[in-house]
Amino acid sequence: MNCRICSNSQIVPASFGNMPIANRFLEEKDFIKEYFFPMAAAFCSHCKTFQLVEQPKPEMMFHEQYAFFSSTSKSMAKHFQKMASNYIQNYLPDLKNAFVVELGSNDGIMLQHFAKAKISHLGVEPSQNVAAVSKEKGVNAISKFFSKETATEILKEYGPADIISSANVMCHIPDLNSVGRGVDILLKGEGVFVFEDPYLGDVIEKTSYDQIYDEHVYLFSVQSVANIFGRHGLEVFHVEPQETHGGSMRYYLCRKNKRPIQGSVTEQLKVEEKLGLDKPETFRAFSKSCEKNRDDFVALLKKLKQDGKKVVGYAATSKSTTILNYCGIGPDLIECIYDTTPLKQGKYSPGMHIPIRSYDYFKDDKPDYAVLFAWNHAKEIFGKEQEFLGWGGKWIVFVPEVGVLEADDSRFLHAI
Ligand code: TYD
């Protein structure tokens, strides 16, 4: 398949085999009709974009039963509160007349702060069930995909936006040219388009291939974002690395020549050059590292099984779907996954069908080992799971490499 952005042909350096929809936790009766797609990631050496070769239709992924609620993690709630304060302090000089749009506003985790402060805002959230939760928090939201047409409707009803923001959403949207056209319509002359997503640099450095799944059609770098939105009269004037999702980048864009380009952009471009994010060889080497990670992980789990240990999963993340299916790990090696999301509990993990149990049973079941699927929340989880280590429990990690932690390992926290 040619590049979604610039239509040039691309190189396919990494194949992960058949994958189910990462966030479609299912009941036993639905096993037979489960949908799979061949998952491979490609690199476009023209616009430097790293992207999925094939992606299921959006309706398959973001449905009424979509099980991702941003507000399940305390650290994410804090993160979005800080994001809202940052916008208010630095980018909205006239609060009374400000208008903020969020693309993919989920359960209102960020926009609720604008609702509370009575600042005009609008969430554009395609999944009706999560949009409904945001409305209960007083957030003004519509259930739509963002496009040129949606932008035109919003402009007509509310006027131009001072900020168009999104978090963990741009990497989900295959037709970014349509988003670029929409932003061009809706953004004020001096407005800021700001978004953050998992960062390709972190994925390459940490072999965190679990960031690759159906929803993440792109993993961005500064170079690729500049190329993608440069086609729509926008330029990156500032970037800020974020700790969220195991390493993300926040990109600030404006209309060309409206703001000075900050040093953060040139610095990050240098980092990307060092990492080789513009070279196909980098992605071939990454593919090899994924294979090694898989072999080490499976060998460890098999050994623990032989030793008669009780091994479970901690947090049924979307990311875990890639790991489990790529490694071929089912309930024989990981007997269940504990998760706090009621919508996932009592169901089975996509593809490998590991039972999802309510987190309430984690402590009673006293597993010997727990695979830290939500490794991106390690600090928060270690903080609240001291008791687990107390009864002799051990964490299994697979990022940046496969290993067992017998304590709150600061080296591990540093490495991720
Ligand atoms: P996240 O890393 O946001 O997942 P994803 O890969 O889907 O983006 O983690 C969210 C999932 O992890 C959600 O199912 C809830 C679960 N979770 C727990 O069960 N316990 C926890 O302590 C945390 C932080 C998350």
Short mmCIF file of C-alpha atoms and ligand atoms in Angstrom, two decimals:
data_model
loop_
_atom_site.label_atom_id
_atom_site.label_comp_id
_atom_site.label_asym_id
_atom_site.label_seq_id
_atom_site.Cartn_x
_atom_site.Cartn_y
_atom_site.Cartn_z
CA MET A 1 0.00 0.00 0.00
CA ASN A 2 1.18 3.52 -0.78
CA CYS A 3 1.68 6.17 1.91
CA ARG A 4 -1.61 7.60 3.20
CA ILE A 5 -0.09 11.06 3.37
CA CYS A 6 1.97 11.59 0.23
CA SER A 7 0.93 8.54 -1.90
CA ASN A 8 4.54 7.45 -2.46
CA SER A 9 5.44 3.78 -2.18
CA GLN A 10 6.80 2.70 1.18
CA ILE A 11 8.95 0.03 2.77
CA VAL A 12 7.37 -2.68 4.97
CA PRO A 13 9.92 -3.47 7.66
CA ALA A 14 7.78 -5.10 10.39
CA SER A 15 5.05 -7.78 10.23
CA PHE A 16 3.21 -8.94 13.33
CA GLY A 17 0.88 -11.61 11.89
CA ASN A 18 -2.90 -11.72 12.22
CA MET A 19 -4.31 -9.39 14.86
CA PRO A 20 -7.77 -8.89 16.32
CA ILE A 21 -9.19 -5.46 17.26
CA ALA A 22 -7.10 -4.48 20.28
CA ASN A 23 -9.89 -3.00 22.37
CA ARG A 24 -12.66 -5.45 21.47
CA PHE A 25 -12.92 -7.60 24.58
CA LEU A 26 -15.45 -10.28 23.83
CA GLU A 27 -17.81 -12.90 25.20
CA GLU A 28 -17.34 -16.62 24.52
CA LYS A 29 -20.31 -16.70 22.13
CA ASP A 30 -18.51 -14.16 19.87
CA PHE A 31 -15.23 -16.10 19.50
CA ILE A 32 -16.42 -17.68 16.27
CA LYS A 33 -17.07 -14.38 14.47
CA GLU A 34 -14.01 -12.52 15.76
CA TYR A 35 -12.39 -10.27 13.16
CA PHE A 36 -8.65 -10.45 12.39
CA PHE A 37 -6.44 -8.41 10.04
CA PRO A 38 -2.81 -8.85 8.93
CA MET A 39 -0.85 -6.29 10.95
CA ALA A 40 2.30 -4.83 9.44
CA ALA A 41 3.94 -1.44 9.80
CA ALA A 42 5.61 0.48 6.99
CA PHE A 43 7.90 3.48 6.68
CA CYS A 44 7.59 6.15 4.00
CA SER A 45 11.04 7.45 3.17
CA HIS A 46 9.50 10.51 1.45
CA CYS A 47 7.42 12.04 4.27
CA LYS A 48 9.11 9.96 7.03
CA THR A 49 5.80 8.65 8.35
CA PHE A 50 5.61 5.30 10.16
CA GLN A 51 2.20 3.75 9.60
CA LEU A 52 0.12 0.59 9.56
CA VAL A 53 -0.14 -0.99 6.13
CA GLU A 54 -3.73 -2.09 6.60
CA GLN A 55 -6.24 -0.79 9.10
CA PRO A 56 -9.75 -2.05 9.92
CA LYS A 57 -12.63 0.34 9.20
CA PRO A 58 -13.17 2.99 11.94
CA GLU A 59 -16.64 1.55 12.68
CA MET A 60 -14.98 -1.77 13.65
CA MET A 61 -12.81 -0.02 16.25
CA PHE A 62 -14.84 2.88 17.65
CA HIS A 63 -18.30 1.49 18.30
CA GLU A 64 -21.05 2.01 20.93
CA GLN A 65 -19.28 -0.56 23.13
CA TYR A 66 -15.86 1.12 22.86
CA ALA A 67 -14.17 0.19 26.13
CA PHE A 68 -11.57 2.91 26.58
CA PHE A 69 -12.32 5.52 29.23
CA SER A 70 -9.49 8.01 29.78
CA SER A 71 -10.49 8.70 33.39
CA THR A 72 -9.61 5.21 34.70
CA SER A 73 -6.11 6.38 35.66
CA LYS A 74 -5.38 9.01 38.31
CA SER A 75 -2.13 10.09 36.68
CA MET A 76 -3.94 10.70 33.38
CA ALA A 77 -6.55 12.83 35.18
CA LYS A 78 -3.73 14.95 36.60
CA HIS A 79 -2.01 15.13 33.22
CA PHE A 80 -5.14 16.54 31.54
CA GLN A 81 -5.76 19.01 34.34
CA LYS A 82 -2.23 20.35 33.75
CA MET A 83 -2.87 20.45 30.01
CA ALA A 84 -6.00 22.57 30.50
CA SER A 85 -4.13 24.97 32.85
CA ASN A 86 -1.31 25.28 30.32
CA TYR A 87 -3.76 26.29 27.57
CA ILE A 88 -5.51 28.79 29.85
CA GLN A 89 -2.27 30.40 31.04
CA ASN A 90 -0.24 30.43 27.84
CA TYR A 91 -2.48 30.31 24.82
CA LEU A 92 -5.81 31.97 25.68
CA PRO A 93 -5.23 35.66 26.39
CA ASP A 94 -8.95 36.55 26.09
CA LEU A 95 -10.76 33.88 28.13
CA LYS A 96 -14.18 35.52 27.85
CA ASN A 97 -14.21 35.14 24.09
CA ALA A 98 -12.09 32.01 23.84
CA PHE A 99 -13.29 28.89 22.05
CA VAL A 100 -11.54 25.55 22.54
CA VAL A 101 -12.22 22.44 20.47
CA GLU A 102 -11.03 18.98 21.41
CA LEU A 103 -10.90 16.23 18.80
CA GLY A 104 -11.62 12.88 20.47
CA SER A 105 -12.73 14.35 23.80
CA ASN A 106 -13.42 10.87 25.24
CA ASP A 107 -15.14 11.01 28.65
CA GLY A 108 -14.37 14.73 29.05
CA ILE A 109 -11.20 14.23 31.11
CA MET A 110 -9.65 17.44 29.66
CA LEU A 111 -12.64 19.55 28.62
CA GLN A 112 -14.34 19.24 32.01
CA HIS A 113 -11.89 21.91 33.23
CA PHE A 114 -13.15 24.30 30.54
CA ALA A 115 -16.75 23.39 31.40
CA LYS A 116 -16.09 24.17 35.09
CA ALA A 117 -14.39 27.47 34.22
CA LYS A 118 -17.34 28.29 31.92
CA ILE A 119 -15.07 28.72 28.88
CA SER A 120 -16.71 28.04 25.54
CA HIS A 121 -15.66 24.61 24.27
CA LEU A 122 -16.76 21.72 22.12
CA GLY A 123 -15.74 18.06 22.17
CA VAL A 124 -15.86 16.07 18.94
CA GLU A 125 -16.10 12.43 20.01
CA PRO A 126 -17.21 9.66 17.62
CA SER A 127 -17.90 7.01 20.31
CA GLN A 128 -21.39 7.73 21.63
CA ASN A 129 -21.03 5.89 24.94
CA VAL A 130 -17.92 7.82 26.02
CA ALA A 131 -19.34 11.15 24.71
CA ALA A 132 -22.44 10.52 26.87
CA VAL A 133 -20.21 10.19 29.97
CA SER A 134 -18.57 13.54 29.16
CA LYS A 135 -21.98 15.21 28.88
CA GLU A 136 -22.73 14.13 32.47
CA LYS A 137 -19.68 16.20 33.47
CA GLY A 138 -21.18 19.29 31.81
CA VAL A 139 -19.02 19.00 28.69
CA ASN A 140 -20.48 20.22 25.42
CA ALA A 141 -19.85 17.42 22.90
CA ILE A 142 -21.02 16.09 19.54
CA SER A 143 -20.70 12.48 18.36
CA LYS A 144 -18.93 12.81 15.02
CA PHE A 145 -15.70 12.10 13.19
CA PHE A 146 -13.75 15.32 12.50
CA SER A 147 -13.48 16.31 8.82
CA LYS A 148 -13.70 19.34 6.55
CA GLU A 149 -17.51 19.07 6.71
CA THR A 150 -17.60 18.85 10.53
CA ALA A 151 -15.16 21.81 10.75
CA THR A 152 -17.45 23.87 8.48
CA GLU A 153 -20.49 23.05 10.65
CA ILE A 154 -18.64 23.98 13.87
CA LEU A 155 -17.34 27.23 12.35
CA LYS A 156 -20.87 28.20 11.36
CA GLU A 157 -22.29 27.55 14.81
CA TYR A 158 -19.45 28.70 17.11
CA GLY A 159 -16.95 30.74 15.06
CA PRO A 160 -13.20 30.01 14.74
CA ALA A 161 -11.24 28.13 17.42
CA ASP A 162 -8.36 29.59 19.45
CA ILE A 163 -7.16 26.11 20.26
CA ILE A 164 -7.80 22.80 18.54
CA SER A 165 -6.45 20.15 20.85
CA SER A 166 -6.28 16.42 20.86
CA ALA A 167 -4.54 13.70 22.85
CA ASN A 168 -4.01 10.15 21.64
CA VAL A 169 -6.34 10.73 18.74
CA MET A 170 -4.37 11.99 15.70
CA CYS A 171 -2.49 8.70 15.55
CA HIS A 172 -5.91 7.01 15.15
CA ILE A 173 -7.03 8.93 12.07
CA PRO A 174 -6.01 7.46 8.68
CA ASP A 175 -7.01 10.49 6.60
CA LEU A 176 -4.92 13.19 8.22
CA ASN A 177 -5.15 15.27 5.07
CA SER A 178 -8.86 15.62 5.85
CA VAL A 179 -8.00 16.68 9.43
CA GLY A 180 -5.47 19.19 8.06
CA ARG A 181 -8.14 20.68 5.80
CA GLY A 182 -10.58 20.80 8.75
CA VAL A 183 -8.04 22.53 11.00
CA ASP A 184 -7.32 25.04 8.25
CA ILE A 185 -11.04 25.88 8.13
CA LEU A 186 -11.67 26.04 11.89
CA LEU A 187 -8.46 27.51 13.37
CA LYS A 188 -8.26 31.26 14.07
CA GLY A 189 -5.47 33.15 12.25
CA GLU A 190 -3.38 33.25 15.44
CA GLY A 191 -4.77 29.98 16.82
CA VAL A 192 -2.85 26.92 17.97
CA PHE A 193 -3.36 23.34 16.88
CA VAL A 194 -1.84 21.15 19.57
CA PHE A 195 -1.81 17.42 19.88
CA GLU A 196 0.08 14.63 21.60
CA ASP A 197 0.51 10.98 20.81
CA PRO A 198 2.87 8.10 21.58
CA TYR A 199 6.27 9.06 20.20
CA LEU A 200 8.03 6.97 17.59
CA GLY A 201 11.42 7.78 19.16
CA ASP A 202 10.35 6.10 22.42
CA VAL A 203 8.93 3.07 20.61
CA ILE A 204 12.21 2.54 18.76
CA GLU A 205 14.40 3.13 21.81
CA LYS A 206 12.36 0.88 24.12
CA THR A 207 11.20 -1.74 21.60
CA SER A 208 7.70 -0.91 22.86
CA TYR A 209 6.04 -2.53 19.88
CA ASP A 210 2.83 -2.86 21.92
CA GLN A 211 2.09 0.71 20.76
CA ILE A 212 1.42 -0.78 17.33
CA TYR A 213 -2.20 -1.91 17.08
CA ASP A 214 -5.25 -1.31 14.90
CA GLU A 215 -6.14 2.08 16.38
CA HIS A 216 -2.62 3.48 16.06
CA VAL A 217 -2.43 3.89 12.34
CA TYR A 218 0.55 6.25 12.82
CA LEU A 219 3.43 6.62 15.24
CA PHE A 220 4.68 10.17 14.79
CA SER A 221 8.01 11.92 14.94
CA VAL A 222 8.59 15.69 14.75
CA GLN A 223 9.78 15.24 11.16
CA SER A 224 6.68 13.39 10.06
CA VAL A 225 4.28 15.80 11.82
CA ALA A 226 6.03 18.74 10.13
CA ASN A 227 5.66 17.01 6.75
CA ILE A 228 2.06 15.89 7.28
CA PHE A 229 0.64 19.24 8.39
CA GLY A 230 3.08 21.35 6.32
CA ARG A 231 0.87 20.31 3.41
CA HIS A 232 -1.95 22.29 5.04
CA GLY A 233 -0.15 25.56 5.74
CA LEU A 234 0.78 24.63 9.33
CA GLU A 235 4.18 24.44 11.01
CA VAL A 236 5.48 22.97 14.27
CA PHE A 237 6.69 25.85 16.51
CA HIS A 238 7.22 23.96 19.76
CA VAL A 239 7.40 20.37 21.04
CA GLU A 240 7.30 18.96 24.58
CA PRO A 241 8.11 15.32 25.45
CA GLN A 242 5.51 13.76 27.78
CA GLU A 243 5.75 10.77 30.12
CA THR A 244 2.27 9.51 29.27
CA HIS A 245 1.64 6.29 27.33
CA GLY A 246 5.22 5.19 27.86
CA GLY A 247 6.64 8.24 26.06
CA SER A 248 4.64 10.73 24.05
CA MET A 249 5.32 13.99 22.25
CA ARG A 250 3.17 17.10 22.31
CA TYR A 251 3.32 19.07 19.06
CA TYR A 252 2.30 22.75 18.90
CA LEU A 253 1.44 23.98 15.40
CA CYS A 254 0.39 27.36 14.03
CA ARG A 255 -0.26 28.80 10.60
CA LYS A 256 3.06 29.33 8.76
CA ASN A 257 5.13 32.30 9.95
CA LYS A 258 2.74 33.25 12.75
CA ARG A 259 5.06 32.36 15.65
CA PRO A 260 8.83 31.99 16.14
CA ILE A 261 10.08 28.38 15.94
CA GLN A 262 11.35 27.47 19.41
CA GLY A 263 14.63 25.72 20.22
CA SER A 264 12.70 22.63 21.36
CA VAL A 265 11.96 21.81 17.71
CA THR A 266 15.56 21.98 16.48
CA GLU A 267 16.76 20.04 19.55
CA GLN A 268 14.26 17.23 19.01
CA LEU A 269 15.11 17.04 15.31
CA LYS A 270 18.73 16.43 16.32
CA VAL A 271 17.60 13.60 18.63
CA GLU A 272 15.62 12.08 15.77
CA GLU A 273 18.63 12.21 13.48
CA LYS A 274 20.69 10.35 16.09
CA LEU A 275 17.97 7.71 16.46
CA GLY A 276 17.86 7.32 12.67
CA LEU A 277 14.11 7.97 12.47
CA ASP A 278 14.57 8.97 8.83
CA LYS A 279 16.22 5.70 7.76
CA PRO A 280 14.58 2.41 6.73
CA GLU A 281 17.46 0.43 8.37
CA THR A 282 16.29 1.66 11.77
CA PHE A 283 12.94 -0.02 11.27
CA ARG A 284 14.48 -3.27 10.04
CA ALA A 285 16.60 -3.39 13.20
CA PHE A 286 13.47 -2.62 15.26
CA SER A 287 11.71 -5.60 13.70
CA LYS A 288 14.57 -7.87 14.78
CA SER A 289 14.42 -6.47 18.34
CA CYS A 290 10.67 -7.26 18.47
CA GLU A 291 11.39 -10.88 17.52
CA LYS A 292 14.00 -11.20 20.26
CA ASN A 293 11.66 -9.62 22.82
CA ARG A 294 8.93 -12.12 21.85
CA ASP A 295 11.24 -15.14 22.13
CA ASP A 296 12.55 -14.03 25.54
CA PHE A 297 9.03 -13.40 26.84
CA VAL A 298 7.63 -16.76 25.74
CA ALA A 299 10.68 -18.59 27.13
CA LEU A 300 10.24 -16.91 30.52
CA LEU A 301 6.53 -17.72 30.74
CA LYS A 302 7.10 -21.34 29.72
CA LYS A 303 9.77 -21.72 32.38
CA LEU A 304 7.48 -20.29 35.08
CA LYS A 305 4.69 -22.60 33.97
CA GLN A 306 7.06 -25.60 34.24
CA ASP A 307 7.96 -24.44 37.74
CA GLY A 308 4.26 -24.46 38.65
CA LYS A 309 3.98 -20.71 39.25
CA LYS A 310 0.71 -18.79 39.12
CA VAL A 311 1.16 -16.11 36.44
CA VAL A 312 -1.50 -13.47 35.74
CA GLY A 313 -1.75 -10.23 33.79
CA TYR A 314 -2.15 -6.78 35.36
CA ALA A 315 -4.39 -4.42 33.29
CA ALA A 316 -6.08 -5.50 30.07
CA THR A 317 -4.67 -2.67 27.99
CA SER A 318 -5.15 -2.33 24.25
CA LYS A 319 -1.40 -2.62 24.00
CA SER A 320 -1.49 -6.09 25.56
CA THR A 321 -3.44 -7.39 22.55
CA THR A 322 -0.39 -6.90 20.31
CA ILE A 323 1.96 -8.58 22.78
CA LEU A 324 -0.31 -11.56 23.44
CA ASN A 325 -1.19 -12.24 19.81
CA TYR A 326 2.29 -11.62 18.39
CA CYS A 327 3.79 -13.93 21.04
CA GLY A 328 0.93 -16.46 20.85
CA ILE A 329 0.31 -16.32 24.61
CA GLY A 330 -3.06 -17.67 25.81
CA PRO A 331 -4.63 -18.79 29.12
CA ASP A 332 -2.21 -21.73 29.30
CA LEU A 333 0.63 -19.28 30.10
CA ILE A 334 -1.27 -16.34 31.65
CA GLU A 335 -4.34 -17.60 33.48
CA CYS A 336 -6.26 -14.32 33.65
CA ILE A 337 -5.85 -10.55 33.46
CA TYR A 338 -7.09 -8.29 36.25
CA ASP A 339 -8.57 -4.98 35.15
CA THR A 340 -10.48 -2.12 36.74
CA THR A 341 -12.77 -1.41 33.74
CA PRO A 342 -16.26 -2.90 34.39
CA LEU A 343 -16.96 -3.17 30.63
CA LYS A 344 -13.99 -5.57 30.19
CA GLN A 345 -14.55 -7.71 33.27
CA GLY A 346 -16.10 -11.15 32.68
CA LYS A 347 -15.06 -10.97 29.02
CA TYR A 348 -12.04 -12.42 27.20
CA SER A 349 -8.96 -10.77 25.72
CA PRO A 350 -9.07 -10.25 21.92
CA GLY A 351 -7.58 -13.10 19.90
CA MET A 352 -5.94 -15.16 22.66
CA HIS A 353 -9.08 -15.29 24.87
CA ILE A 354 -7.54 -14.89 28.29
CA PRO A 355 -10.33 -14.30 30.87
CA ILE A 356 -10.55 -10.74 32.24
CA ARG A 357 -11.28 -10.68 35.97
CA SER A 358 -12.28 -7.79 38.14
CA TYR A 359 -9.31 -6.17 39.83
CA ASP A 360 -11.16 -6.74 43.15
CA TYR A 361 -9.94 -10.38 43.12
CA PHE A 362 -6.25 -9.61 42.53
CA LYS A 363 -5.33 -9.54 46.20
CA ASP A 364 -7.36 -12.66 47.16
CA ASP A 365 -5.88 -14.71 44.31
CA LYS A 366 -2.30 -13.97 45.40
CA PRO A 367 -0.49 -14.69 42.10
CA ASP A 368 3.24 -15.41 42.13
CA TYR A 369 3.89 -13.27 39.06
CA ALA A 370 1.94 -10.45 37.40
CA VAL A 371 2.75 -9.27 33.88
CA LEU A 372 2.73 -5.47 33.95
CA PHE A 373 0.74 -4.79 30.79
CA ALA A 374 0.09 -1.19 31.90
CA TRP A 375 3.85 -0.55 32.17
CA ASN A 376 3.20 3.05 31.18
CA HIS A 377 1.46 3.50 34.58
CA ALA A 378 4.25 1.68 36.47
CA LYS A 379 4.90 4.47 38.98
CA GLU A 380 1.22 4.72 39.96
CA ILE A 381 0.82 0.93 40.08
CA PHE A 382 3.96 0.30 42.14
CA GLY A 383 2.75 2.99 44.53
CA LYS A 384 -0.51 1.19 45.23
CA GLU A 385 0.67 -2.44 45.02
CA GLN A 386 3.20 -2.64 47.87
CA GLU A 387 1.19 -5.52 49.33
CA PHE A 388 1.79 -7.60 46.18
CA LEU A 389 5.55 -7.48 46.74
CA GLY A 390 4.90 -8.07 50.45
CA TRP A 391 3.45 -11.56 49.85
CA GLY A 392 6.37 -12.39 47.53
CA GLY A 393 4.71 -11.36 44.24
CA LYS A 394 6.98 -10.37 41.36
CA TRP A 395 6.40 -8.17 38.34
CA ILE A 396 7.17 -9.42 34.85
CA VAL A 397 8.10 -6.62 32.45
CA PHE A 398 8.84 -6.70 28.73
CA VAL A 399 9.82 -3.08 28.09
CA PRO A 400 12.56 -2.10 27.34
CA GLU A 401 13.47 -5.79 27.70
CA VAL A 402 11.99 -8.92 29.24
CA GLY A 403 12.71 -9.35 32.94
CA VAL A 404 11.43 -9.98 36.46
CA LEU A 405 11.29 -7.26 39.13
CA GLU A 406 11.40 -8.31 42.75
CA ALA A 407 11.01 -4.77 44.10
CA ASP A 408 10.12 -1.27 42.88
CA ASP A 409 13.05 -1.25 40.56
CA SER A 410 14.21 2.32 40.05
CA ARG A 411 16.40 1.22 37.13
CA PHE A 412 13.29 -0.06 35.40
CA LEU A 413 11.35 3.16 36.11
CA HIS A 414 14.26 5.12 34.73
CA ALA A 415 14.50 2.97 31.61
CA ILE A 416 10.86 3.44 30.67
P1 TYD B 1 -3.73 2.29 29.26
O1 TYD B 1 -2.28 2.20 29.41
O2 TYD B 1 -4.33 3.62 29.16
O3 TYD B 1 -4.15 1.33 28.09
P2 TYD B 1 -4.22 1.26 26.52
O4 TYD B 1 -3.11 0.37 26.07
O5 TYD B 1 -5.55 0.62 26.36
O6 TYD B 1 -4.09 2.65 25.97
O7 TYD B 1 -4.43 1.49 30.48
C1 TYD B 1 -5.81 1.42 30.60
C2 TYD B 1 -6.23 0.02 30.99
O8 TYD B 1 -5.49 -0.44 32.10
C3 TYD B 1 -7.68 0.00 31.42
O9 TYD B 1 -8.26 -1.22 30.95
C4 TYD B 1 -7.64 -0.01 32.95
C5 TYD B 1 -6.35 -0.75 33.20
N1 TYD B 1 -5.70 -0.39 34.46
C6 TYD B 1 -5.90 -1.21 35.57
O10 TYD B 1 -6.63 -2.21 35.52
N2 TYD B 1 -5.28 -0.87 36.75
C7 TYD B 1 -4.48 0.23 36.86
O11 TYD B 1 -3.93 0.49 37.94
C8 TYD B 1 -4.28 1.05 35.70
C9 TYD B 1 -3.41 2.26 35.79
C10 TYD B 1 -4.91 0.69 34.53
#
